[in-house]
Short mmCIF file of N, CA and C in Angstrom, two decimals:
data_model
loop_
_atom_site.label_atom_id
_atom_site.label_comp_id
_atom_site.label_asym_id
_atom_site.label_seq_id
_atom_site.Cartn_x
_atom_site.Cartn_y
_atom_site.Cartn_z
N MET O 1 -69.01 12.17 -196.49
CA MET O 1 -67.83 12.54 -197.25
C MET O 1 -68.25 12.77 -198.69
N ASP O 2 -67.90 13.93 -199.23
CA ASP O 2 -68.29 14.21 -200.60
C ASP O 2 -67.31 13.55 -201.57
N ASN O 3 -67.64 13.62 -202.86
CA ASN O 3 -66.84 12.94 -203.89
C ASN O 3 -65.40 13.45 -203.93
N ASN O 4 -65.21 14.76 -203.81
CA ASN O 4 -63.86 15.31 -203.86
C ASN O 4 -63.00 14.78 -202.72
N GLU O 5 -63.57 14.74 -201.51
CA GLU O 5 -62.82 14.23 -200.36
C GLU O 5 -62.48 12.77 -200.57
N GLU O 6 -63.41 12.01 -201.10
CA GLU O 6 -63.18 10.59 -201.35
C GLU O 6 -62.07 10.40 -202.39
N ILE O 7 -62.09 11.19 -203.43
CA ILE O 7 -61.05 11.10 -204.47
C ILE O 7 -59.70 11.44 -203.88
N LEU O 8 -59.62 12.51 -203.08
CA LEU O 8 -58.35 12.89 -202.46
C LEU O 8 -57.86 11.79 -201.51
N ARG O 9 -58.76 11.20 -200.76
CA ARG O 9 -58.39 10.13 -199.84
C ARG O 9 -57.81 8.95 -200.61
N LEU O 10 -58.46 8.57 -201.70
CA LEU O 10 -57.98 7.45 -202.51
C LEU O 10 -56.64 7.76 -203.17
N LEU O 11 -56.48 8.97 -203.69
CA LEU O 11 -55.20 9.37 -204.29
C LEU O 11 -54.07 9.34 -203.26
N ASN O 12 -54.34 9.83 -202.07
CA ASN O 12 -53.32 9.82 -201.03
C ASN O 12 -52.95 8.40 -200.64
N ARG O 13 -53.94 7.53 -200.55
CA ARG O 13 -53.66 6.13 -200.23
C ARG O 13 -52.80 5.49 -201.33
N LEU O 14 -53.11 5.78 -202.59
CA LEU O 14 -52.34 5.27 -203.71
C LEU O 14 -50.90 5.78 -203.65
N LEU O 15 -50.74 7.07 -203.39
CA LEU O 15 -49.41 7.65 -203.31
C LEU O 15 -48.60 7.02 -202.16
N GLU O 16 -49.24 6.76 -201.03
CA GLU O 16 -48.56 6.11 -199.92
C GLU O 16 -48.10 4.71 -200.31
N GLU O 17 -48.97 3.97 -200.98
CA GLU O 17 -48.61 2.62 -201.41
C GLU O 17 -47.48 2.64 -202.42
N LEU O 18 -47.51 3.58 -203.34
CA LEU O 18 -46.42 3.70 -204.32
C LEU O 18 -45.11 4.05 -203.62
N HIS O 19 -45.19 4.93 -202.64
CA HIS O 19 -43.98 5.33 -201.92
C HIS O 19 -43.41 4.14 -201.15
N GLN O 20 -44.28 3.34 -200.52
CA GLN O 20 -43.81 2.19 -199.76
C GLN O 20 -43.25 1.11 -200.68
N ALA O 21 -43.78 1.01 -201.88
CA ALA O 21 -43.32 -0.01 -202.82
C ALA O 21 -42.02 0.38 -203.51
N ASP O 22 -41.64 1.64 -203.38
CA ASP O 22 -40.43 2.15 -204.03
C ASP O 22 -39.21 1.47 -203.41
N GLY O 23 -38.42 0.78 -204.22
CA GLY O 23 -37.24 0.09 -203.74
C GLY O 23 -36.17 1.04 -203.25
N ASN O 24 -36.22 2.28 -203.70
CA ASN O 24 -35.24 3.27 -203.29
C ASN O 24 -35.75 4.13 -202.14
N ASN O 25 -36.58 3.57 -201.31
CA ASN O 25 -37.18 4.30 -200.20
C ASN O 25 -36.13 4.53 -199.12
N LYS O 26 -35.34 5.55 -199.32
CA LYS O 26 -34.26 5.89 -198.39
C LYS O 26 -34.64 7.15 -197.64
N LYS O 27 -33.88 7.39 -196.59
CA LYS O 27 -34.10 8.61 -195.84
C LYS O 27 -33.93 9.81 -196.78
N GLY O 28 -34.84 10.73 -196.70
CA GLY O 28 -34.77 11.90 -197.55
C GLY O 28 -35.63 11.78 -198.80
N SER O 29 -36.23 10.62 -199.04
CA SER O 29 -37.11 10.50 -200.20
C SER O 29 -38.36 11.32 -199.95
N THR O 30 -39.02 11.71 -201.02
CA THR O 30 -40.14 12.62 -200.93
C THR O 30 -41.46 11.87 -200.89
N VAL O 31 -42.33 12.27 -199.98
CA VAL O 31 -43.69 11.74 -199.93
C VAL O 31 -44.61 12.85 -200.41
N ILE O 32 -45.49 12.53 -201.33
CA ILE O 32 -46.41 13.51 -201.90
C ILE O 32 -47.79 13.25 -201.33
N ASN O 33 -48.45 14.29 -200.88
CA ASN O 33 -49.84 14.20 -200.45
C ASN O 33 -50.63 15.26 -201.19
N ILE O 34 -51.90 14.98 -201.39
CA ILE O 34 -52.79 15.92 -202.06
C ILE O 34 -53.83 16.36 -201.03
N TYR O 35 -54.01 17.67 -200.91
CA TYR O 35 -54.93 18.19 -199.92
C TYR O 35 -56.04 18.99 -200.60
N GLY O 36 -57.23 18.94 -200.02
CA GLY O 36 -58.37 19.67 -200.53
C GLY O 36 -58.51 21.02 -199.86
N LYS O 37 -59.48 21.79 -200.31
CA LYS O 37 -59.77 23.12 -199.79
C LYS O 37 -60.01 23.05 -198.29
N GLY O 38 -59.39 23.94 -197.56
CA GLY O 38 -59.59 24.02 -196.13
C GLY O 38 -58.74 23.06 -195.33
N SER O 39 -57.93 22.23 -196.00
CA SER O 39 -57.09 21.28 -195.29
C SER O 39 -55.90 21.99 -194.68
N GLN O 40 -55.35 21.36 -193.66
CA GLN O 40 -54.17 21.91 -193.03
C GLN O 40 -53.20 20.77 -192.79
N HIS O 41 -51.93 21.00 -193.07
CA HIS O 41 -50.88 20.02 -192.84
C HIS O 41 -49.90 20.62 -191.85
N VAL O 42 -49.65 19.90 -190.76
CA VAL O 42 -48.71 20.37 -189.76
C VAL O 42 -47.54 19.39 -189.73
N ASP O 43 -46.35 19.90 -189.97
CA ASP O 43 -45.15 19.08 -189.96
C ASP O 43 -44.44 19.33 -188.64
N LYS O 44 -43.74 20.40 -188.53
CA LYS O 44 -43.11 20.83 -187.29
C LYS O 44 -43.83 22.09 -186.86
N ILE O 45 -43.65 22.47 -185.64
CA ILE O 45 -44.38 23.62 -185.13
C ILE O 45 -44.10 24.88 -185.94
N GLU O 46 -42.88 24.99 -186.48
CA GLU O 46 -42.56 26.18 -187.27
C GLU O 46 -42.96 26.06 -188.73
N LYS O 47 -43.40 24.88 -189.14
CA LYS O 47 -43.77 24.69 -190.55
C LYS O 47 -45.21 24.19 -190.64
N GLN O 48 -46.11 25.07 -190.96
CA GLN O 48 -47.49 24.71 -191.17
C GLN O 48 -47.90 25.17 -192.55
N ILE O 49 -48.62 24.33 -193.23
CA ILE O 49 -49.08 24.67 -194.57
C ILE O 49 -50.60 24.59 -194.56
N ILE O 50 -51.22 25.67 -195.00
CA ILE O 50 -52.68 25.70 -195.10
C ILE O 50 -53.04 25.85 -196.56
N TYR O 51 -53.90 24.97 -197.04
CA TYR O 51 -54.33 25.00 -198.42
C TYR O 51 -55.61 25.79 -198.48
N THR O 52 -55.60 26.88 -199.23
CA THR O 52 -56.68 27.84 -199.12
C THR O 52 -57.68 27.83 -200.26
N ASP O 53 -57.41 27.14 -201.35
CA ASP O 53 -58.40 27.14 -202.41
C ASP O 53 -58.42 25.79 -203.11
N ALA O 54 -59.35 25.63 -204.02
CA ALA O 54 -59.56 24.35 -204.68
C ALA O 54 -58.35 23.90 -205.48
N SER O 55 -57.51 24.83 -205.92
CA SER O 55 -56.34 24.45 -206.69
C SER O 55 -55.16 24.12 -205.78
N SER O 56 -55.39 24.08 -204.47
CA SER O 56 -54.38 23.75 -203.47
C SER O 56 -53.20 24.71 -203.48
N LYS O 57 -53.45 25.95 -203.84
CA LYS O 57 -52.44 26.99 -203.68
C LYS O 57 -52.17 27.09 -202.19
N LEU O 58 -50.92 27.15 -201.80
CA LEU O 58 -50.66 27.13 -200.38
C LEU O 58 -50.08 28.43 -199.86
N VAL O 59 -50.34 28.65 -198.58
CA VAL O 59 -49.81 29.80 -197.87
C VAL O 59 -48.95 29.20 -196.76
N LYS O 60 -47.65 29.50 -196.75
CA LYS O 60 -46.74 28.87 -195.81
C LYS O 60 -46.60 29.67 -194.53
N ASP O 61 -46.40 28.94 -193.44
CA ASP O 61 -46.03 29.47 -192.14
C ASP O 61 -47.03 30.45 -191.54
N ASN O 62 -48.21 30.52 -192.06
CA ASN O 62 -49.26 31.40 -191.52
C ASN O 62 -48.81 32.85 -191.41
N LYS O 63 -47.84 33.28 -192.21
CA LYS O 63 -47.38 34.66 -192.17
C LYS O 63 -48.16 35.46 -193.20
N GLU O 64 -48.74 36.55 -192.73
CA GLU O 64 -49.47 37.43 -193.64
C GLU O 64 -50.46 36.66 -194.50
N THR O 65 -51.23 35.80 -193.87
CA THR O 65 -52.22 35.03 -194.58
C THR O 65 -53.26 35.99 -195.14
N PRO O 66 -53.47 35.96 -196.45
CA PRO O 66 -54.47 36.87 -197.01
C PRO O 66 -55.86 36.49 -196.51
N PRO O 67 -56.70 37.48 -196.26
CA PRO O 67 -58.05 37.15 -195.80
C PRO O 67 -58.80 36.37 -196.88
N PRO O 68 -59.65 35.47 -196.46
CA PRO O 68 -60.40 34.70 -197.45
C PRO O 68 -61.38 35.58 -198.20
N ASP O 69 -61.86 35.08 -199.30
CA ASP O 69 -62.86 35.81 -200.06
C ASP O 69 -64.19 35.69 -199.32
N LEU O 70 -64.50 36.70 -198.57
CA LEU O 70 -65.76 36.70 -197.83
C LEU O 70 -66.92 36.95 -198.77
N PRO O 71 -67.99 36.23 -198.60
CA PRO O 71 -69.19 36.57 -199.37
C PRO O 71 -69.60 38.01 -199.02
N PRO O 72 -70.17 38.72 -199.96
CA PRO O 72 -70.51 40.13 -199.70
C PRO O 72 -71.30 40.35 -198.42
N SER O 73 -72.24 39.48 -198.13
CA SER O 73 -73.06 39.66 -196.93
C SER O 73 -72.27 39.43 -195.64
N LEU O 74 -71.13 38.73 -195.73
CA LEU O 74 -70.31 38.46 -194.54
C LEU O 74 -69.07 39.35 -194.49
N GLY O 75 -68.95 40.27 -195.43
CA GLY O 75 -67.80 41.15 -195.47
C GLY O 75 -68.12 42.61 -195.22
N THR O 76 -69.32 42.89 -194.78
CA THR O 76 -69.71 44.27 -194.50
C THR O 76 -68.99 44.78 -193.23
N ASP O 77 -69.02 46.08 -193.02
CA ASP O 77 -68.41 46.65 -191.81
C ASP O 77 -69.06 46.06 -190.55
N GLU O 78 -70.38 45.94 -190.58
CA GLU O 78 -71.10 45.37 -189.45
C GLU O 78 -70.68 43.91 -189.22
N ALA O 79 -70.51 43.16 -190.30
CA ALA O 79 -70.09 41.76 -190.18
C ALA O 79 -68.66 41.66 -189.65
N MET O 80 -67.78 42.57 -190.06
CA MET O 80 -66.39 42.51 -189.61
C MET O 80 -66.29 42.74 -188.10
N VAL O 81 -67.17 43.55 -187.55
CA VAL O 81 -67.21 43.74 -186.10
C VAL O 81 -67.58 42.42 -185.43
N LEU O 82 -68.56 41.71 -185.99
CA LEU O 82 -68.97 40.42 -185.43
C LEU O 82 -67.85 39.39 -185.56
N TRP O 83 -67.17 39.37 -186.72
CA TRP O 83 -66.07 38.41 -186.92
C TRP O 83 -64.97 38.65 -185.89
N LYS O 84 -64.65 39.91 -185.63
CA LYS O 84 -63.61 40.24 -184.65
C LYS O 84 -64.00 39.73 -183.27
N LYS O 85 -65.24 39.93 -182.88
CA LYS O 85 -65.72 39.45 -181.58
C LYS O 85 -65.68 37.92 -181.53
N ALA O 86 -66.07 37.27 -182.62
CA ALA O 86 -66.04 35.81 -182.68
C ALA O 86 -64.60 35.28 -182.60
N GLN O 87 -63.67 35.99 -183.24
CA GLN O 87 -62.25 35.61 -183.16
C GLN O 87 -61.74 35.77 -181.74
N ASP O 88 -62.03 36.89 -181.13
CA ASP O 88 -61.57 37.15 -179.76
C ASP O 88 -62.10 36.12 -178.77
N ALA O 89 -63.30 35.63 -179.02
CA ALA O 89 -63.91 34.63 -178.14
C ALA O 89 -63.43 33.21 -178.46
N GLY O 90 -62.69 33.05 -179.56
CA GLY O 90 -62.17 31.73 -179.91
C GLY O 90 -63.13 30.86 -180.70
N TYR O 91 -64.15 31.47 -181.28
CA TYR O 91 -65.11 30.71 -182.08
C TYR O 91 -64.63 30.46 -183.50
N VAL O 92 -63.87 31.42 -184.05
CA VAL O 92 -63.36 31.30 -185.42
C VAL O 92 -61.88 31.68 -185.43
N ASP O 93 -61.18 31.20 -186.47
CA ASP O 93 -59.76 31.54 -186.60
C ASP O 93 -59.60 32.83 -187.40
N ASN O 94 -58.37 33.15 -187.75
CA ASN O 94 -58.09 34.39 -188.49
C ASN O 94 -58.65 34.39 -189.90
N ASN O 95 -59.01 33.22 -190.42
CA ASN O 95 -59.63 33.11 -191.74
C ASN O 95 -61.14 32.95 -191.64
N TYR O 96 -61.67 33.21 -190.45
CA TYR O 96 -63.11 33.16 -190.18
C TYR O 96 -63.68 31.74 -190.30
N GLN O 97 -62.84 30.75 -190.11
CA GLN O 97 -63.29 29.36 -190.14
C GLN O 97 -63.55 28.91 -188.70
N PRO O 98 -64.58 28.11 -188.47
CA PRO O 98 -64.96 27.74 -187.11
C PRO O 98 -63.92 26.88 -186.40
N LEU O 99 -63.77 27.15 -185.10
CA LEU O 99 -62.89 26.38 -184.23
C LEU O 99 -63.71 25.57 -183.22
N ILE O 100 -65.00 25.53 -183.43
CA ILE O 100 -65.92 24.85 -182.52
C ILE O 100 -66.60 23.71 -183.25
N SER O 101 -67.40 22.94 -182.55
CA SER O 101 -68.04 21.76 -183.14
C SER O 101 -69.00 22.14 -184.27
N ARG O 102 -69.40 21.13 -185.03
CA ARG O 102 -70.33 21.36 -186.15
C ARG O 102 -71.64 21.98 -185.67
N THR O 103 -72.20 21.43 -184.59
CA THR O 103 -73.48 21.96 -184.12
C THR O 103 -73.30 23.37 -183.57
N GLN O 104 -72.22 23.61 -182.84
CA GLN O 104 -71.96 24.95 -182.33
C GLN O 104 -71.72 25.93 -183.47
N SER O 105 -71.02 25.48 -184.51
CA SER O 105 -70.79 26.33 -185.69
C SER O 105 -72.10 26.71 -186.35
N ALA O 106 -73.01 25.76 -186.44
CA ALA O 106 -74.31 26.04 -187.06
C ALA O 106 -75.08 27.06 -186.24
N VAL O 107 -74.99 26.95 -184.93
CA VAL O 107 -75.66 27.93 -184.06
C VAL O 107 -74.98 29.30 -184.22
N LEU O 108 -73.66 29.32 -184.31
CA LEU O 108 -72.94 30.57 -184.55
C LEU O 108 -73.39 31.20 -185.86
N ALA O 109 -73.49 30.41 -186.91
CA ALA O 109 -73.94 30.91 -188.21
C ALA O 109 -75.36 31.48 -188.09
N PHE O 110 -76.20 30.78 -187.36
CA PHE O 110 -77.58 31.24 -187.15
C PHE O 110 -77.60 32.61 -186.47
N VAL O 111 -76.79 32.77 -185.41
CA VAL O 111 -76.77 34.03 -184.66
C VAL O 111 -76.19 35.17 -185.52
N ILE O 112 -75.09 34.88 -186.23
CA ILE O 112 -74.50 35.90 -187.09
C ILE O 112 -75.49 36.32 -188.17
N ALA O 113 -76.13 35.35 -188.80
CA ALA O 113 -77.10 35.65 -189.86
C ALA O 113 -78.27 36.46 -189.32
N LYS O 114 -78.70 36.13 -188.14
CA LYS O 114 -79.80 36.88 -187.52
C LYS O 114 -79.39 38.34 -187.29
N LYS O 115 -78.18 38.54 -186.76
CA LYS O 115 -77.71 39.91 -186.49
C LYS O 115 -77.49 40.70 -187.78
N LEU O 116 -77.09 40.01 -188.85
CA LEU O 116 -76.83 40.69 -190.12
C LEU O 116 -78.04 40.67 -191.06
N ARG O 117 -79.13 40.07 -190.59
CA ARG O 117 -80.37 39.98 -191.37
C ARG O 117 -80.14 39.28 -192.72
N ILE O 118 -79.45 38.14 -192.66
CA ILE O 118 -79.18 37.34 -193.85
C ILE O 118 -80.26 36.27 -193.96
N ARG O 119 -80.93 36.21 -195.09
CA ARG O 119 -82.03 35.26 -195.27
C ARG O 119 -81.56 33.87 -195.68
N ASN O 120 -80.64 33.77 -196.61
CA ASN O 120 -80.21 32.47 -197.12
C ASN O 120 -78.91 32.03 -196.43
N LYS O 121 -78.93 32.02 -195.11
CA LYS O 121 -77.74 31.79 -194.29
C LYS O 121 -77.07 30.45 -194.55
N TRP O 122 -77.85 29.38 -194.72
CA TRP O 122 -77.24 28.06 -194.85
C TRP O 122 -76.45 27.95 -196.15
N ILE O 123 -76.98 28.50 -197.21
CA ILE O 123 -76.27 28.47 -198.50
C ILE O 123 -74.94 29.23 -198.38
N ILE O 124 -75.00 30.40 -197.78
CA ILE O 124 -73.81 31.24 -197.66
C ILE O 124 -72.76 30.59 -196.76
N PHE O 125 -73.17 30.16 -195.57
CA PHE O 125 -72.20 29.59 -194.63
C PHE O 125 -71.69 28.22 -195.09
N GLU O 126 -72.53 27.40 -195.69
CA GLU O 126 -72.07 26.10 -196.17
C GLU O 126 -70.98 26.27 -197.23
N LYS O 127 -71.18 27.23 -198.11
CA LYS O 127 -70.17 27.46 -199.15
C LYS O 127 -68.90 28.05 -198.55
N PHE O 128 -69.05 29.05 -197.69
CA PHE O 128 -67.89 29.73 -197.12
C PHE O 128 -67.09 28.82 -196.19
N TRP O 129 -67.76 27.99 -195.39
CA TRP O 129 -67.07 27.10 -194.46
C TRP O 129 -66.84 25.71 -195.04
N ASN O 130 -67.20 25.52 -196.30
CA ASN O 130 -67.01 24.23 -196.96
C ASN O 130 -67.65 23.10 -196.14
N ARG O 131 -68.89 23.31 -195.79
CA ARG O 131 -69.65 22.34 -194.99
C ARG O 131 -70.94 22.01 -195.71
N SER O 132 -71.56 20.95 -195.25
CA SER O 132 -72.88 20.61 -195.77
C SER O 132 -73.79 20.31 -194.59
N ASN O 133 -75.07 20.36 -194.84
CA ASN O 133 -76.09 20.00 -193.84
C ASN O 133 -76.07 20.88 -192.59
N MET O 134 -75.77 22.14 -192.74
CA MET O 134 -75.73 23.01 -191.57
C MET O 134 -77.12 23.24 -190.97
N ARG O 135 -78.12 23.22 -191.81
CA ARG O 135 -79.49 23.35 -191.29
C ARG O 135 -79.79 22.19 -190.35
N SER O 136 -79.38 21.00 -190.76
CA SER O 136 -79.56 19.81 -189.93
C SER O 136 -78.73 19.91 -188.64
N ASP O 137 -77.50 20.39 -188.76
CA ASP O 137 -76.65 20.57 -187.57
C ASP O 137 -77.31 21.53 -186.59
N SER O 138 -77.88 22.60 -187.12
CA SER O 138 -78.55 23.58 -186.28
C SER O 138 -79.76 22.95 -185.59
N TYR O 139 -80.51 22.16 -186.33
CA TYR O 139 -81.68 21.48 -185.78
C TYR O 139 -81.26 20.54 -184.65
N HIS O 140 -80.19 19.77 -184.87
CA HIS O 140 -79.71 18.83 -183.85
C HIS O 140 -79.19 19.56 -182.61
N ALA O 141 -78.65 20.74 -182.81
CA ALA O 141 -78.15 21.53 -181.68
C ALA O 141 -79.27 21.88 -180.72
N THR O 142 -80.48 22.08 -181.24
CA THR O 142 -81.60 22.48 -180.38
C THR O 142 -81.95 21.41 -179.36
N PHE O 143 -81.54 20.16 -179.62
CA PHE O 143 -81.83 19.07 -178.69
C PHE O 143 -80.73 18.86 -177.66
N GLN O 144 -79.65 19.60 -177.78
CA GLN O 144 -78.56 19.46 -176.84
C GLN O 144 -78.84 20.30 -175.61
N GLN O 145 -78.43 19.78 -174.47
CA GLN O 145 -78.73 20.42 -173.20
C GLN O 145 -78.14 21.82 -173.09
N GLN O 146 -76.96 22.01 -173.67
CA GLN O 146 -76.29 23.31 -173.54
C GLN O 146 -76.78 24.34 -174.55
N TYR O 147 -77.73 23.99 -175.42
CA TYR O 147 -78.21 24.89 -176.47
C TYR O 147 -78.68 26.25 -175.94
N PRO O 148 -79.55 26.31 -174.94
CA PRO O 148 -80.00 27.64 -174.47
C PRO O 148 -78.84 28.49 -173.96
N ASP O 149 -77.89 27.85 -173.26
CA ASP O 149 -76.74 28.59 -172.75
C ASP O 149 -75.85 29.08 -173.89
N LEU O 150 -75.69 28.24 -174.92
CA LEU O 150 -74.87 28.61 -176.06
C LEU O 150 -75.47 29.81 -176.79
N ILE O 151 -76.77 29.78 -177.01
CA ILE O 151 -77.45 30.91 -177.67
C ILE O 151 -77.23 32.19 -176.85
N LYS O 152 -77.42 32.12 -175.53
CA LYS O 152 -77.23 33.30 -174.69
C LYS O 152 -75.79 33.79 -174.76
N GLU O 153 -74.84 32.85 -174.70
CA GLU O 153 -73.43 33.21 -174.75
C GLU O 153 -73.07 33.88 -176.08
N LEU O 154 -73.54 33.31 -177.18
CA LEU O 154 -73.25 33.89 -178.50
C LEU O 154 -73.91 35.26 -178.66
N GLU O 155 -75.14 35.37 -178.23
CA GLU O 155 -75.84 36.67 -178.30
C GLU O 155 -75.09 37.73 -177.52
N LYS O 156 -74.63 37.36 -176.32
CA LYS O 156 -73.91 38.31 -175.46
C LYS O 156 -72.56 38.66 -176.08
N THR O 157 -71.83 37.64 -176.53
CA THR O 157 -70.48 37.87 -177.10
C THR O 157 -70.55 38.73 -178.36
N LEU O 158 -71.54 38.50 -179.18
CA LEU O 158 -71.63 39.19 -180.46
C LEU O 158 -72.47 40.47 -180.40
N SER O 159 -72.86 40.89 -179.19
CA SER O 159 -73.66 42.11 -179.10
C SER O 159 -72.80 43.35 -179.08
#
């Protein structure tokens, strides 16, 4: 957990304690939570809030969600074809964020970078997906039994 996540966790815990200590804690009182980049809050099925940037600017109800700021190497025409295929296969969401495990995401990043001839893939994907240690995740994936099948599946899907 990085420092920002830890700070947000502590602030949220403090806000919860303050809310519980409030003597006027009646139905309809407001609970405040602070969310970091990439967080998602689901209240009711029709009300979802996704926080899309560091300032916690929110996009409500997933309607007309603006595309994220893709790094130049991941926003080319060739890359957009790969993103579409990855979305159709259920690997990434509409904001190009992974819907699969950390190790699978690292393998996906590896395959995409290979197809797009991106040299500094870990720096680019770690920043874009707000992750750390993707090189390590990729390394650990190689020891998993399904790794060869995953590579073949990703290569086939993204071809």
